[in-house]
PDB file of C-alpha atoms in Angstrom:
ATOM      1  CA  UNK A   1     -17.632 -47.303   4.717  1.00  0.00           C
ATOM      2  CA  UNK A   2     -19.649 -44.279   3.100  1.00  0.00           C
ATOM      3  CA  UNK A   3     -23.738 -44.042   3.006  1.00  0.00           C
ATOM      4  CA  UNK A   4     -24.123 -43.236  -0.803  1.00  0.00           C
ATOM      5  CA  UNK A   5     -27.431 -42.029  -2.647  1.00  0.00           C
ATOM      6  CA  UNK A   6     -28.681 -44.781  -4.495  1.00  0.00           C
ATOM      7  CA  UNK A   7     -29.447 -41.918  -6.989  1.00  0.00           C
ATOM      8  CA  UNK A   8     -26.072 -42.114  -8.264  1.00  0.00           C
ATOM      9  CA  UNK A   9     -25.341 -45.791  -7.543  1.00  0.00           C
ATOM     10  CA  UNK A  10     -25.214 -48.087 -10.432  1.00  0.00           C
ATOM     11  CA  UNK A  11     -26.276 -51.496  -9.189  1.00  0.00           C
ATOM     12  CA  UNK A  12     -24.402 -54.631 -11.232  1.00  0.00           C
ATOM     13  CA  UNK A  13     -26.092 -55.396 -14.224  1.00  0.00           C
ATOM     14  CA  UNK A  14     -24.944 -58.370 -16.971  1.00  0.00           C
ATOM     15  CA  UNK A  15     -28.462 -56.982 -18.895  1.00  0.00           C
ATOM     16  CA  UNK A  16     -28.903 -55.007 -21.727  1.00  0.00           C
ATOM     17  CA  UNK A  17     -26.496 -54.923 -24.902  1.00  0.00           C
ATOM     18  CA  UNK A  18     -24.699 -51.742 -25.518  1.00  0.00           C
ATOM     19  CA  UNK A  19     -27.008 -49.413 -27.662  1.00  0.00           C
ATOM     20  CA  UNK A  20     -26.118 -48.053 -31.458  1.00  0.00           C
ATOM     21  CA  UNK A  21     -22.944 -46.108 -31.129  1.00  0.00           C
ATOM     22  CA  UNK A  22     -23.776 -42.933 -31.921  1.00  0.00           C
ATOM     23  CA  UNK A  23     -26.359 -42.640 -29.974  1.00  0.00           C
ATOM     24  CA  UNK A  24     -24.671 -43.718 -26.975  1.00  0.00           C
ATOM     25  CA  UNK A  25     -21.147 -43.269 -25.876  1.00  0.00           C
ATOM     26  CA  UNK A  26     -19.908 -46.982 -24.345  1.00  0.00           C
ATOM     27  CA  UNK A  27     -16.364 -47.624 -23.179  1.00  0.00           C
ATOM     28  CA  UNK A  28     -14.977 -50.747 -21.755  1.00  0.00           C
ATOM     29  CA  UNK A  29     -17.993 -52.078 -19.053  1.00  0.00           C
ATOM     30  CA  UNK A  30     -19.867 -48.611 -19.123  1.00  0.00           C
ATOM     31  CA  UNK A  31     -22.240 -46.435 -21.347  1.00  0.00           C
ATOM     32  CA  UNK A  32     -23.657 -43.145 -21.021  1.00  0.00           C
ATOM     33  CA  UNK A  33     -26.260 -41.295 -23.135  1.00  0.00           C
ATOM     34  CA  UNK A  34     -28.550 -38.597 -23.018  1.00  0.00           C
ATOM     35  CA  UNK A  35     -32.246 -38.746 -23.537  1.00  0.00           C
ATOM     36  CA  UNK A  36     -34.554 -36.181 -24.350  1.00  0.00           C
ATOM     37  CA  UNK A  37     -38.395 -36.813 -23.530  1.00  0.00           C
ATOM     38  CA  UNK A  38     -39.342 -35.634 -26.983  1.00  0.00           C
ATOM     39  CA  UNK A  39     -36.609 -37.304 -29.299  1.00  0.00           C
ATOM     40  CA  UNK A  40     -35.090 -40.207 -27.626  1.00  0.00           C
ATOM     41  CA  UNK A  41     -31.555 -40.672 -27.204  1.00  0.00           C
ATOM     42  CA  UNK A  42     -29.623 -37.917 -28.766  1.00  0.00           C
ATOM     43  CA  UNK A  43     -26.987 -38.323 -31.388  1.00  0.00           C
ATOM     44  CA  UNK A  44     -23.289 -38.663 -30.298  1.00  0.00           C
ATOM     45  CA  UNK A  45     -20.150 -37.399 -32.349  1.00  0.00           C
ATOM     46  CA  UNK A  46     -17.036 -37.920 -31.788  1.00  0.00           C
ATOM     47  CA  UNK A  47     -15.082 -34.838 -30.265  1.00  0.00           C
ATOM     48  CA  UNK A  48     -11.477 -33.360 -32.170  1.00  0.00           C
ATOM     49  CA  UNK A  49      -9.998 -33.511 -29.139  1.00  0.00           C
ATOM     50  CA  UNK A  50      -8.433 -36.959 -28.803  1.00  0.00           C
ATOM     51  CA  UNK A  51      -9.222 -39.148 -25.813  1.00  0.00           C
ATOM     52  CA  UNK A  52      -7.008 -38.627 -23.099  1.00  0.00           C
ATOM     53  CA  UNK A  53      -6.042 -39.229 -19.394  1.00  0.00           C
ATOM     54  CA  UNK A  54      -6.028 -37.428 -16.292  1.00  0.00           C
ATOM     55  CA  UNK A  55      -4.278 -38.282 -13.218  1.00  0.00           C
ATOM     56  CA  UNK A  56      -4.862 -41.982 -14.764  1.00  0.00           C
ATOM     57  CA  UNK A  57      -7.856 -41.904 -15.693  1.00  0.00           C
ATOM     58  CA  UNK A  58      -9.359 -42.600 -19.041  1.00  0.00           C
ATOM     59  CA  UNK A  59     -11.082 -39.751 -20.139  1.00  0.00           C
ATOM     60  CA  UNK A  60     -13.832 -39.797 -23.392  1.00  0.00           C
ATOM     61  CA  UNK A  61     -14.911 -36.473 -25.093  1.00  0.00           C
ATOM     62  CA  UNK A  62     -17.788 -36.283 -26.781  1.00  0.00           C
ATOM     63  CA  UNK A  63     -19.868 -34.235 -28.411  1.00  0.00           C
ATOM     64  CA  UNK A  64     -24.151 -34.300 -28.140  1.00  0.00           C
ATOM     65  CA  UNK A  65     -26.493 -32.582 -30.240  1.00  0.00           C
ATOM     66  CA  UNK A  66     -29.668 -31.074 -28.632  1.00  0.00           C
ATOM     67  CA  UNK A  67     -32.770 -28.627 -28.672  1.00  0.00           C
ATOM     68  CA  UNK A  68     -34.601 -27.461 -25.686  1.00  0.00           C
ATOM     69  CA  UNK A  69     -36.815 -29.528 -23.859  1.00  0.00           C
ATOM     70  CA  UNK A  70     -36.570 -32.005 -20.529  1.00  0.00           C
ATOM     71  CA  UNK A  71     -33.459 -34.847 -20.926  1.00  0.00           C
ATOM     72  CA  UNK A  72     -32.164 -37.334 -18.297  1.00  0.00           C
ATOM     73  CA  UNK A  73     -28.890 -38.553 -18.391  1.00  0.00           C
ATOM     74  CA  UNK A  74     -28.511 -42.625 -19.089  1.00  0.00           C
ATOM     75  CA  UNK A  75     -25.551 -44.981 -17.108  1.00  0.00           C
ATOM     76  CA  UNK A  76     -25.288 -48.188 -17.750  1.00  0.00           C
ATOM     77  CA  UNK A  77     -22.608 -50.427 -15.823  1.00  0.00           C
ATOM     78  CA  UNK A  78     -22.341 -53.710 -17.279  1.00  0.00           C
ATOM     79  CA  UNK A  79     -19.151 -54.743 -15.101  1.00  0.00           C
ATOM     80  CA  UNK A  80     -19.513 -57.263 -12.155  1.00  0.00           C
ATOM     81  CA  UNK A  81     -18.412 -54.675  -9.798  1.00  0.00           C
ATOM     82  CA  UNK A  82     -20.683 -51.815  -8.524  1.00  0.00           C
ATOM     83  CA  UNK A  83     -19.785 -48.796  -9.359  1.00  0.00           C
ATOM     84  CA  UNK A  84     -20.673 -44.784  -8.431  1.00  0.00           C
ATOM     85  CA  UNK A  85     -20.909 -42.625 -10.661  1.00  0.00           C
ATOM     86  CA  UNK A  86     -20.848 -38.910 -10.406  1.00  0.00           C
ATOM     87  CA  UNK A  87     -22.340 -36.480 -12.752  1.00  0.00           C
ATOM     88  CA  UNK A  88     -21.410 -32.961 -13.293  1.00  0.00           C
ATOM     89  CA  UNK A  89     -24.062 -30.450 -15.332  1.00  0.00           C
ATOM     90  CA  UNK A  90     -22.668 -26.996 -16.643  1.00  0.00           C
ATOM     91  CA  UNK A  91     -20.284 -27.674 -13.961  1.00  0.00           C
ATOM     92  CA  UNK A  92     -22.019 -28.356 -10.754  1.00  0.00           C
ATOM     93  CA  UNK A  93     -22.606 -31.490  -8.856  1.00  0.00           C
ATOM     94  CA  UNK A  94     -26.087 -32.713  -9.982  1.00  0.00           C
ATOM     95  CA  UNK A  95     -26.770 -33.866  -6.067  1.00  0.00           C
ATOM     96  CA  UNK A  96     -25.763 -30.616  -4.451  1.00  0.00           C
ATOM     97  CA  UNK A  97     -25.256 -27.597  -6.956  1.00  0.00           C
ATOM     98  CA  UNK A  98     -21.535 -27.876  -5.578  1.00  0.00           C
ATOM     99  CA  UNK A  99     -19.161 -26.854  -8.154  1.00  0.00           C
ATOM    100  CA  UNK A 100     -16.647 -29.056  -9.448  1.00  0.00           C
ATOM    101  CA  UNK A 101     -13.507 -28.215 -10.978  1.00  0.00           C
ATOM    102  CA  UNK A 102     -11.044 -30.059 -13.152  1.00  0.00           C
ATOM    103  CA  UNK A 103      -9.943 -32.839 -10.601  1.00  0.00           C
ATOM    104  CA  UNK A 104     -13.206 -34.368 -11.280  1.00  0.00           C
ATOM    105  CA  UNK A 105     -11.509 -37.956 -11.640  1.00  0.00           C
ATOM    106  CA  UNK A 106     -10.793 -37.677  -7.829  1.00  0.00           C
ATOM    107  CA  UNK A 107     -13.380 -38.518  -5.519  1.00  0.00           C
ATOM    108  CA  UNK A 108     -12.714 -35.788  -3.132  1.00  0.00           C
ATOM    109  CA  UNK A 109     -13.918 -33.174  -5.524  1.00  0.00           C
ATOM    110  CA  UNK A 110     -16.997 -34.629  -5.213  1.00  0.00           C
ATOM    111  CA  UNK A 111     -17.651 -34.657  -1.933  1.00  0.00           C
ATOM    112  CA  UNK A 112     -19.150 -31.926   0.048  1.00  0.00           C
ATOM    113  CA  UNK A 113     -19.708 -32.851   3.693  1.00  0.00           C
ATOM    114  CA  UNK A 114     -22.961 -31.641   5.112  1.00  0.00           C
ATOM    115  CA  UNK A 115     -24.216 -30.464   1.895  1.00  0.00           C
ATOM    116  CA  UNK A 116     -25.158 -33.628   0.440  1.00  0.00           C
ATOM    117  CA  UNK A 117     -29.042 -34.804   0.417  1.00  0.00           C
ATOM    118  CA  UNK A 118     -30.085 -36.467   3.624  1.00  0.00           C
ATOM    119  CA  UNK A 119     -28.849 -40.200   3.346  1.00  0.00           C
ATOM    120  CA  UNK A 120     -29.438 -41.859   6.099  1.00  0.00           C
TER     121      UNK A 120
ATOM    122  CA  UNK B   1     -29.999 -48.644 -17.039  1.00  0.00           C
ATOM    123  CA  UNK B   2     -29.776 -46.048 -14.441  1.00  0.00           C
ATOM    124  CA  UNK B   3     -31.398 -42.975 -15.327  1.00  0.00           C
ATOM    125  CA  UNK B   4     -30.480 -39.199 -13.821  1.00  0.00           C
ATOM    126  CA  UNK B   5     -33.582 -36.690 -14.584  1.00  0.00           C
ATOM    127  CA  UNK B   6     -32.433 -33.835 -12.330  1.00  0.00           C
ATOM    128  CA  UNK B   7     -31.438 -31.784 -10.123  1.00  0.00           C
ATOM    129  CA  UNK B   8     -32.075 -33.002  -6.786  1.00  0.00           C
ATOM    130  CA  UNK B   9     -33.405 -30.206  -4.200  1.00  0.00           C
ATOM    131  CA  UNK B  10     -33.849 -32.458  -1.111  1.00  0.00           C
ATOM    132  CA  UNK B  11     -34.505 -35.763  -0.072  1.00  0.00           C
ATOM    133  CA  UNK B  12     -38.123 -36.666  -1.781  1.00  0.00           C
ATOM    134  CA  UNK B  13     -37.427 -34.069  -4.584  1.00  0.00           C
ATOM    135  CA  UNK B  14     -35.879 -33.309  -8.013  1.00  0.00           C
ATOM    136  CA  UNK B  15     -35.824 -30.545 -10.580  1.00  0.00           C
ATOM    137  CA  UNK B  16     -35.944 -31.542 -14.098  1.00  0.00           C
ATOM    138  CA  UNK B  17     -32.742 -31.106 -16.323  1.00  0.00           C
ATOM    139  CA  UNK B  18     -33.832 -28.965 -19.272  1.00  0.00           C
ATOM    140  CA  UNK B  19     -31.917 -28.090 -21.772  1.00  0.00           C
ATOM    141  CA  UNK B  20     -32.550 -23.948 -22.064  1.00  0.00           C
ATOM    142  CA  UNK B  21     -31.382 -20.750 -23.028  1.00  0.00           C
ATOM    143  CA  UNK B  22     -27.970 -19.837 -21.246  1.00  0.00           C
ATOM    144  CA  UNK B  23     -29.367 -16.856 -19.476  1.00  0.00           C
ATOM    145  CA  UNK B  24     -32.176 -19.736 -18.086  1.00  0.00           C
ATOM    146  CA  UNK B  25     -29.719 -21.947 -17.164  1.00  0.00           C
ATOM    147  CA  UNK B  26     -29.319 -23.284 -13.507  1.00  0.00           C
ATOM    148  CA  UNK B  27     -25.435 -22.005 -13.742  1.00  0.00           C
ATOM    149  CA  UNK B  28     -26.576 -18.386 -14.748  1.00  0.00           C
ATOM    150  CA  UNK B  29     -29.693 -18.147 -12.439  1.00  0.00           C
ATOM    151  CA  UNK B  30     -28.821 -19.729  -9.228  1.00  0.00           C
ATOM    152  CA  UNK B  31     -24.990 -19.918  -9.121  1.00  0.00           C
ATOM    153  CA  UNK B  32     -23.790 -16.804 -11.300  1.00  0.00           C
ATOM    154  CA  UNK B  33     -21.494 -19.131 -12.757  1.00  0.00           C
ATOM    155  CA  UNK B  34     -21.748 -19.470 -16.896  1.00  0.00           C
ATOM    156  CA  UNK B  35     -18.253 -21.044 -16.918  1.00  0.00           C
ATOM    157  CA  UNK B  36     -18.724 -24.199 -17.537  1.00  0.00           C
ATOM    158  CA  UNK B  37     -22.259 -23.761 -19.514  1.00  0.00           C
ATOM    159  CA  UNK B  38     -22.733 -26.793 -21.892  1.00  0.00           C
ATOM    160  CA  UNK B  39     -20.270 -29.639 -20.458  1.00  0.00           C
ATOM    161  CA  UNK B  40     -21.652 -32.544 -18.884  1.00  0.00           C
ATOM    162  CA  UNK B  41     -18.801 -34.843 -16.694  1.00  0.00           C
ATOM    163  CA  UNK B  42     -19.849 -38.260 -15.561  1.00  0.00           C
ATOM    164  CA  UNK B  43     -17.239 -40.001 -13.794  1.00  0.00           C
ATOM    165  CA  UNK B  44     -17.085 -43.439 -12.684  1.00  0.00           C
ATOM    166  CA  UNK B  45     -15.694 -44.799  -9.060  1.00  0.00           C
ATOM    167  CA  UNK B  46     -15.532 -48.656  -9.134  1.00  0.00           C
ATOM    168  CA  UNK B  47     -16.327 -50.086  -5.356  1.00  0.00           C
ATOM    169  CA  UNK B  48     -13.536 -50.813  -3.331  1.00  0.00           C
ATOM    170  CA  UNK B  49     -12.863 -54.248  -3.491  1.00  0.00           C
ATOM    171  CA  UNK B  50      -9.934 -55.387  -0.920  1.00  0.00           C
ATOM    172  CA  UNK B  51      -8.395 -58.272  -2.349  1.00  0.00           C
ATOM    173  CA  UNK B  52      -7.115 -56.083  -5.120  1.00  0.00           C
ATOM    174  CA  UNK B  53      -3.825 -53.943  -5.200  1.00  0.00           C
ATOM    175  CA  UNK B  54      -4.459 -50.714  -5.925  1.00  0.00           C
ATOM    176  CA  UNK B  55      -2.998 -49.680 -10.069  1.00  0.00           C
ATOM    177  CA  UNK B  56      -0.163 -47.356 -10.626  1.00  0.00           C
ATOM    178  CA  UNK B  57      -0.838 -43.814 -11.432  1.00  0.00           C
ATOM    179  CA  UNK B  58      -0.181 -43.305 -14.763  1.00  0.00           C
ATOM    180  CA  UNK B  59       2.386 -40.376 -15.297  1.00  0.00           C
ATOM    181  CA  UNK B  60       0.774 -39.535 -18.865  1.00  0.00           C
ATOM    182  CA  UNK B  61      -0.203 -35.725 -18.574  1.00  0.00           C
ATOM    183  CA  UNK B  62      -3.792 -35.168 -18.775  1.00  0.00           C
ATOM    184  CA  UNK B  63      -5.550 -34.675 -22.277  1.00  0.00           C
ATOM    185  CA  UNK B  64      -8.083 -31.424 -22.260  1.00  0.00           C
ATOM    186  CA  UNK B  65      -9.894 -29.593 -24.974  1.00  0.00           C
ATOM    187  CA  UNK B  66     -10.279 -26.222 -25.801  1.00  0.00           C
ATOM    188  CA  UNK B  67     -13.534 -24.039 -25.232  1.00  0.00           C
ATOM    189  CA  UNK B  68     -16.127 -25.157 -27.189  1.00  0.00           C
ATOM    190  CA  UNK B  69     -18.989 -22.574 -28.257  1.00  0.00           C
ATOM    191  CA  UNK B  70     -22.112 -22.514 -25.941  1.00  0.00           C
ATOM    192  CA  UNK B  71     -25.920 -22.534 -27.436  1.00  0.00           C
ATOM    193  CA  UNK B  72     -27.647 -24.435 -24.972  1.00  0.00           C
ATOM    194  CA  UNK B  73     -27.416 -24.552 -20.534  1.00  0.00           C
ATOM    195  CA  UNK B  74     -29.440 -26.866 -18.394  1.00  0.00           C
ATOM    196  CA  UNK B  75     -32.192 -25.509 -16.417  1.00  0.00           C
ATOM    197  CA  UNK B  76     -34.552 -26.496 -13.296  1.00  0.00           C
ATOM    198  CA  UNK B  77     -37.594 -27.726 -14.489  1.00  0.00           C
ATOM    199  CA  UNK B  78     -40.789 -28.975 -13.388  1.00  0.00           C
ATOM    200  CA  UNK B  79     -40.466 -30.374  -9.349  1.00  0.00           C
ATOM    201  CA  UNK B  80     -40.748 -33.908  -9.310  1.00  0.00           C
ATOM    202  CA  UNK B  81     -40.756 -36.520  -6.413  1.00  0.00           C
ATOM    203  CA  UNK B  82     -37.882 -38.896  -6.145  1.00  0.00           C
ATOM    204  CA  UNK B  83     -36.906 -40.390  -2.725  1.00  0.00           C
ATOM    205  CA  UNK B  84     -33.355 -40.652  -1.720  1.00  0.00           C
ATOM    206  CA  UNK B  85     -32.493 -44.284  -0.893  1.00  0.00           C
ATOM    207  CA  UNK B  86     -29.099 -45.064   0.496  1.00  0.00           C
ATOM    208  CA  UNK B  87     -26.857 -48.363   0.326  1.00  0.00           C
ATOM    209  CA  UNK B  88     -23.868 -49.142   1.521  1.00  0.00           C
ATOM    210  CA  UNK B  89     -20.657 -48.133  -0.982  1.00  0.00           C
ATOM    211  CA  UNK B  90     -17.246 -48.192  -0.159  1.00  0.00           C
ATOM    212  CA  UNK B  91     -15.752 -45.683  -3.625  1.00  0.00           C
ATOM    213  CA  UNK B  92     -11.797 -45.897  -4.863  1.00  0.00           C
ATOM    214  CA  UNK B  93     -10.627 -42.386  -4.546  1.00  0.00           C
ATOM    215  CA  UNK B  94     -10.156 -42.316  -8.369  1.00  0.00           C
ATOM    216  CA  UNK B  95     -11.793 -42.713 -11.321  1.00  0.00           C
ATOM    217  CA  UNK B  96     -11.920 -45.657 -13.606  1.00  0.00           C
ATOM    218  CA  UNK B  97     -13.454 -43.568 -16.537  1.00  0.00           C
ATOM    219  CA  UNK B  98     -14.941 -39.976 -16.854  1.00  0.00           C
ATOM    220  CA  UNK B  99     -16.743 -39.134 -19.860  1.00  0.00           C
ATOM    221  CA  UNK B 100     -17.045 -35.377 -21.117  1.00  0.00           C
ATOM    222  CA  UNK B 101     -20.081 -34.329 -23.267  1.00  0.00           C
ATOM    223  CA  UNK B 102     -20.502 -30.869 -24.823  1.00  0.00           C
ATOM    224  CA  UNK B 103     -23.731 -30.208 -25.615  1.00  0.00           C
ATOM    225  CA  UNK B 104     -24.996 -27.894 -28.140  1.00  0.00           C
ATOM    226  CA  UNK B 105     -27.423 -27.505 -31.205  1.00  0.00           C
ATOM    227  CA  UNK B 106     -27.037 -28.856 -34.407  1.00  0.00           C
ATOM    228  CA  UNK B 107     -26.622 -25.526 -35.712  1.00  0.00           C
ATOM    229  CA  UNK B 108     -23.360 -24.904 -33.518  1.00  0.00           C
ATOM    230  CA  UNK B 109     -22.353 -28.558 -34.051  1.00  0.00           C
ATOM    231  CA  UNK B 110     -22.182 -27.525 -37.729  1.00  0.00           C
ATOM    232  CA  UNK B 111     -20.646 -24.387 -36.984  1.00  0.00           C
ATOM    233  CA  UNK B 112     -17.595 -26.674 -35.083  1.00  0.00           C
ATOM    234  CA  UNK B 113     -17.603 -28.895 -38.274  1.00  0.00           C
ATOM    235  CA  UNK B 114     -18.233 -31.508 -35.942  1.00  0.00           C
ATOM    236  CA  UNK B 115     -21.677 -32.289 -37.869  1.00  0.00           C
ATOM    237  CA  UNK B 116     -21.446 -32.226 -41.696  1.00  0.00           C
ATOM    238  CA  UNK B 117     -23.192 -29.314 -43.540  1.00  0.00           C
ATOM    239  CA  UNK B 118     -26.541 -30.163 -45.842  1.00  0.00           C
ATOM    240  CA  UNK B 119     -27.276 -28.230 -48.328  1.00  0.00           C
ATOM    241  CA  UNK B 120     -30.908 -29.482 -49.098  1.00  0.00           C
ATOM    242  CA  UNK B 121     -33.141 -26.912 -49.856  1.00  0.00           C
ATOM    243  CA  UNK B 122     -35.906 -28.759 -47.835  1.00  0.00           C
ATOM    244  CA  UNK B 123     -33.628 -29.283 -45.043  1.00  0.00           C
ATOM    245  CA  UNK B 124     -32.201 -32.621 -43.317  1.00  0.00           C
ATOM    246  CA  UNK B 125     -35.002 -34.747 -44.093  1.00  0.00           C
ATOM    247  CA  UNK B 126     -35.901 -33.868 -47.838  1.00  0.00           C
ATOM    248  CA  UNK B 127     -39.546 -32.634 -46.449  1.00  0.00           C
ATOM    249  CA  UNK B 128     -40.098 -29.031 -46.742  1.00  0.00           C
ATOM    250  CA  UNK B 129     -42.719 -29.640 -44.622  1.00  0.00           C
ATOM    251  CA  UNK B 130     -40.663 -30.208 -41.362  1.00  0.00           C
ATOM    252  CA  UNK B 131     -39.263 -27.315 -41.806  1.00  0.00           C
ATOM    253  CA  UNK B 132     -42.272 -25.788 -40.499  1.00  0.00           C
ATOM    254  CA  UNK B 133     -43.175 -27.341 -37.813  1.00  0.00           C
ATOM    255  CA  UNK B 134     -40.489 -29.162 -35.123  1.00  0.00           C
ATOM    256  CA  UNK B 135     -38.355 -29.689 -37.416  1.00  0.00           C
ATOM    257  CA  UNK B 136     -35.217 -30.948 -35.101  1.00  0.00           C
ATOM    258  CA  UNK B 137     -31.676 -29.894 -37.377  1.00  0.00           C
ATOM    259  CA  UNK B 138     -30.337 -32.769 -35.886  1.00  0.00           C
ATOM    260  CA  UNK B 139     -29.049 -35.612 -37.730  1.00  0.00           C
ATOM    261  CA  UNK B 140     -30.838 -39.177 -37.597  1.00  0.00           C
ATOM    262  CA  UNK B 141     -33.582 -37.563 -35.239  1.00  0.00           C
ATOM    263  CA  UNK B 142     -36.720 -38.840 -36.195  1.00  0.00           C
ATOM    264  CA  UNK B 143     -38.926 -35.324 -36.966  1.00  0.00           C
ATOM    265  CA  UNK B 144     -42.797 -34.979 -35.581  1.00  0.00           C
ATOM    266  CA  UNK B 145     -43.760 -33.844 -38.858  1.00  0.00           C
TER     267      UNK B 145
END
């Protein structure tokens, strides 16, 4: 059994319907968006690469259009499982700057033992 | 809703994600790194549930996109507290969904053709005035003017 932040732990949630589709990006039990402090929720396009899978995983492209200015990033899990999820800016691991390559849909290339945030 | 505003520093603390000039990115500044400025990768790990069989592997060969032109990076921003909490979270070791943003400015979404060109002379909104003041470029944004 792994300690995980609760920073990047979805808890279960049967709440909230999915938001307007292009301002959110929602697949299957899941949605992500981005939200800037100044404009909301930021408008989504679809990307011309196709959806595709890696190692079996689903993946989603997307594209997001911004300006500068503070943002968050928004998950949703609306499955009856919990669920982690991981997120990756420019690149790097959002809890511990490490950088993360293309096996992203692995756990292991997440994890960076004795870098991550105190957790216990 | 679970939100994620930043980059966390230690245990109490976070850095806000700001979206900023690729020289003041977080990737240029603190890690040297500009090569994967403007992607965003959130992948999904369902909990471990033991009852269930793990799926087969699909042998599909993985889908991936070209480069896509940079405009924006994410920067550290303003400190702000946050307190790590910890539960108890058994992960699979692979991911039930990863979703891949690139972000960028309207202007280079245009650019990509993957927002449509407008060719109002008062801009997106029809009010010469917003093109003054914060007038976004971004489609469906609501402007402060």
């Amino acid at each position: 059994m792994q300690r995980i932040a609760l920073a990047s732990l979805i808890v279960v949630s049967f709440t909230g319907a999915a938001q307007a589709q292009n301002r959110a990006v929602t697949v299957g039990d899941h949605l992500v968006a981005i939200e800037m402090d100044r404009l909301g929720t930021m408008p989504i396009y679809p990307a011309q690469v196709r959806d595709g899978r890696k190692g079996g995983t689903p993946i989603s492209f997307t594209h997001v259009a911004v300006e500068k200015g503070d943002y968050k990033v928004l998950v949703q899990n609306n499955g009856a499982r919990r669920v982690l999820a991981c997120i990756a800016i420019d690149g790097r691991n959002i809890l511990n700057g490490e950088k993360v390559g293309r096996d992203y849909n692995e756990l292991s290339a997440w994890q960076a033992p004795g870098k991550a945030p105190a957790t216990s | 809703m679970q939100e994620f505003a930043g980059w966390r520093t230690d245990s109490a603390t976070i850095r806000r994600f700001m979206f900023t000039s690729v020289d003041n990115s977080a990737a240029v500044k603190f890690f040297d790194d500009p090569s994967a400025v403007g992607t965003m990768v959130v992948s999904i790990f369902p909990e471990v549930v033991r009852e269930v069989y793990a799926q087969p592997r699909s042998a599909e060969p993985p889908t991936r996109g070209g480069p896509s032109p940079r405009s924006l990076g994410t920067g550290a921003g303003a400190s702000e507290r946050s307190e790590v909490q910890t539960v108890q979270f058994e992960p699979e070791r692979n991911a039930a969904r990863a979703f891949i943003f690139h972000y960028a400015t309207a202007a280079v979404l245009e650019g990509m053709g993957v927002i449509p060109k407008v060719d109002s002379a008062f801009g997106r909104f029809g009010n010469k005035d917003c093109d003054k003041g914060s007038f976004t470029g971004i489609p469906n944004a609501r402007p402060k003017c």
